């Protein structure tokens, strides 16, 4: 793991409770040398497959009916399909208060006074408030070409050309843009793919225009989209029975879930011809009390799918970004119990919202390309929460074993001494270096401090600070710091950098200002925003623990905060000492350590900080963390080692297996064993 040399010195200077010399070695020579397996709340390793009985039971569980989700229109078939993962929106809303909407040639005359023109201009103005000039022109040209192809009866339009309007990360903004585009161009549909909005021709609209006039088709789709209760729509009278039958068939085939059709003789018909009209009504809704019961059940019936995620040499947030893109959801729809290492093979429980098991299974092959896989897929009732685990199991191989500099003692004895010390006496429960990122110039705690101080522009610049490397990611970051050209940087940033691209897309839309940067940070899921603030709190906790042990040692002293929970019992009283992790709802020790906290906060400009950042929707209550921890079930084996009476061979390695409680770091435990940075 590469780290900033200055930061490595700082971490190495943290206080250690053992005086053994330790030994040197390397970890993570390959991801398979560092295996992390989550232990669930029942104490089970999550990499174990569920038994066949449980799998059979889960298969026959009734599939949750997501009644909270409106049916979605499949633009290819025109049928409502709850399985669709694309967000397909219908056409323009009709604002008339009249309950009976009748398509009539007289309606055309009533708009000849210029009202329609003014309305169209108003819609164009609305579009310009969402889209830049170039995209607005592209949309108008796209709409014109679709109409021209339809008028010329070209069949190429059946291939469903599309136009991307770009990404819009705020849900309300996407909803408004969907509506405005539909109102302006009712012969188009808008499709949501993640946060991107794509425009396509509405083939159902075209098909209806083959049966009725374009004006009738326009009014009918307005009626459908308005969904006005107790209203009805009437097509123009027609004497051709076969034609009426074709219209009945079209409406019922495409929209039978929503409406029903009936034919009636035309009212006040003075001619002798048998002119019937087709009337469309929305199907009756359930009784209010039944509807209320259904609404109350919606929250309970949101689809959640649990699974075990295996990833190799992949950052967790990058893995979530890839999964979200493939499943058509957003990263915040995933919940998990804890973060896992990047350069490792890791197994962890996850729950995804709004995705059923079958949908998740359908992307398994694509995940293999990213060194990911999922198994133990089953429906559940609730998401996971951070900390909802018992701990983690580690299988670690340490290679290139050797004595510390200027130590000539038997290496095997040094290794055994170190393992026994930590096994019985524990280690200081520091947050590991990976908590603060692997960058040489900027660490995550620096970004967290800027966010706590509401220095949004500074936080963005820190996030996009490049390393001294000549790769596409750092070239893009360097370009941004030189130019603040978000759009240009976005074109340079690789597709797999989901966080960087999300931030840049927002900066392109809202600008490199304090307000624009605030909105850019809001493009991140809440769990990602809070991660940076927690990194700062973690750094301060590490320094506080080191200071406390340096001045007081391992003994309990007056003013210490002590945990009284019964399960905190490691056979030595100092294991009960806790220190606060910064937040608005914590107490400080009433001794020199408490004074130290106040001095550090003042030095960092946080003396008045309430650990709430309303603009980013961040509230940090804080918590307490045990100063000392012990590994459980620690075992070891020297691999490739021959006779125990002779020196360890040069190619020998040390295999360690142990369990740690939640939020403990294996790298910190190893540091205490080896007395060497890993």
PDB file of N, CA, C and O in Angstrom, residues 155 183 195-196 269 296 336 581 603:
ATOM      1  N   UNK A 155     -39.462   3.925 -42.792  1.00  0.00           N
ATOM      2  CA  UNK A 155     -39.512   2.886 -41.770  1.00  0.00           C
ATOM      3  C   UNK A 155     -38.280   2.916 -40.874  1.00  0.00           C
ATOM      4  O   UNK A 155     -38.222   2.233 -39.866  1.00  0.00           O
ATOM      5  N   UNK A 183     -44.419  17.841 -22.818  1.00  0.00           N
ATOM      6  CA  UNK A 183     -45.401  18.862 -23.178  1.00  0.00           C
ATOM      7  C   UNK A 183     -45.018  19.563 -24.471  1.00  0.00           C
ATOM      8  O   UNK A 183     -45.876  19.933 -25.270  1.00  0.00           O
ATOM      9  N   UNK A 195     -29.111   8.561 -14.025  1.00  0.00           N
ATOM     10  CA  UNK A 195     -29.430   9.981 -13.933  1.00  0.00           C
ATOM     11  C   UNK A 195     -29.470  10.647 -15.307  1.00  0.00           C
ATOM     12  O   UNK A 195     -29.627  11.862 -15.409  1.00  0.00           O
ATOM     13  N   UNK A 196     -29.334   9.857 -16.364  1.00  0.00           N
ATOM     14  CA  UNK A 196     -29.350  10.391 -17.726  1.00  0.00           C
ATOM     15  C   UNK A 196     -30.770  10.375 -18.283  1.00  0.00           C
ATOM     16  O   UNK A 196     -31.543   9.466 -18.011  1.00  0.00           O
ATOM     17  N   UNK A 269     -77.530  12.949 -33.250  1.00  0.00           N
ATOM     18  CA  UNK A 269     -77.204  12.637 -34.648  1.00  0.00           C
ATOM     19  C   UNK A 269     -78.462  12.791 -35.507  1.00  0.00           C
ATOM     20  O   UNK A 269     -79.444  12.084 -35.308  1.00  0.00           O
ATOM     21  N   UNK A 296     -50.458   2.246   2.961  1.00  0.00           N
ATOM     22  CA  UNK A 296     -49.732   1.903   4.172  1.00  0.00           C
ATOM     23  C   UNK A 296     -48.852   0.684   3.952  1.00  0.00           C
ATOM     24  O   UNK A 296     -47.812   0.536   4.594  1.00  0.00           O
ATOM     25  N   UNK A 336     -24.916  -1.476   3.170  1.00  0.00           N
ATOM     26  CA  UNK A 336     -23.877  -2.425   3.552  1.00  0.00           C
ATOM     27  C   UNK A 336     -23.538  -2.199   5.015  1.00  0.00           C
ATOM     28  O   UNK A 336     -23.859  -1.155   5.605  1.00  0.00           O
ATOM     29  N   UNK A 581     -15.244   9.629  19.537  1.00  0.00           N
ATOM     30  CA  UNK A 581     -15.079   9.968  18.120  1.00  0.00           C
ATOM     31  C   UNK A 581     -15.928  11.213  17.899  1.00  0.00           C
ATOM     32  O   UNK A 581     -17.110  11.235  18.238  1.00  0.00           O
ATOM     33  N   UNK A 603      -7.263  24.608  17.151  1.00  0.00           N
ATOM     34  CA  UNK A 603      -6.187  24.756  16.162  1.00  0.00           C
ATOM     35  C   UNK A 603      -6.709  24.531  14.742  1.00  0.00           C
ATOM     36  O   UNK A 603      -6.262  25.188  13.794  1.00  0.00           O
TER      37      UNK A 603
END
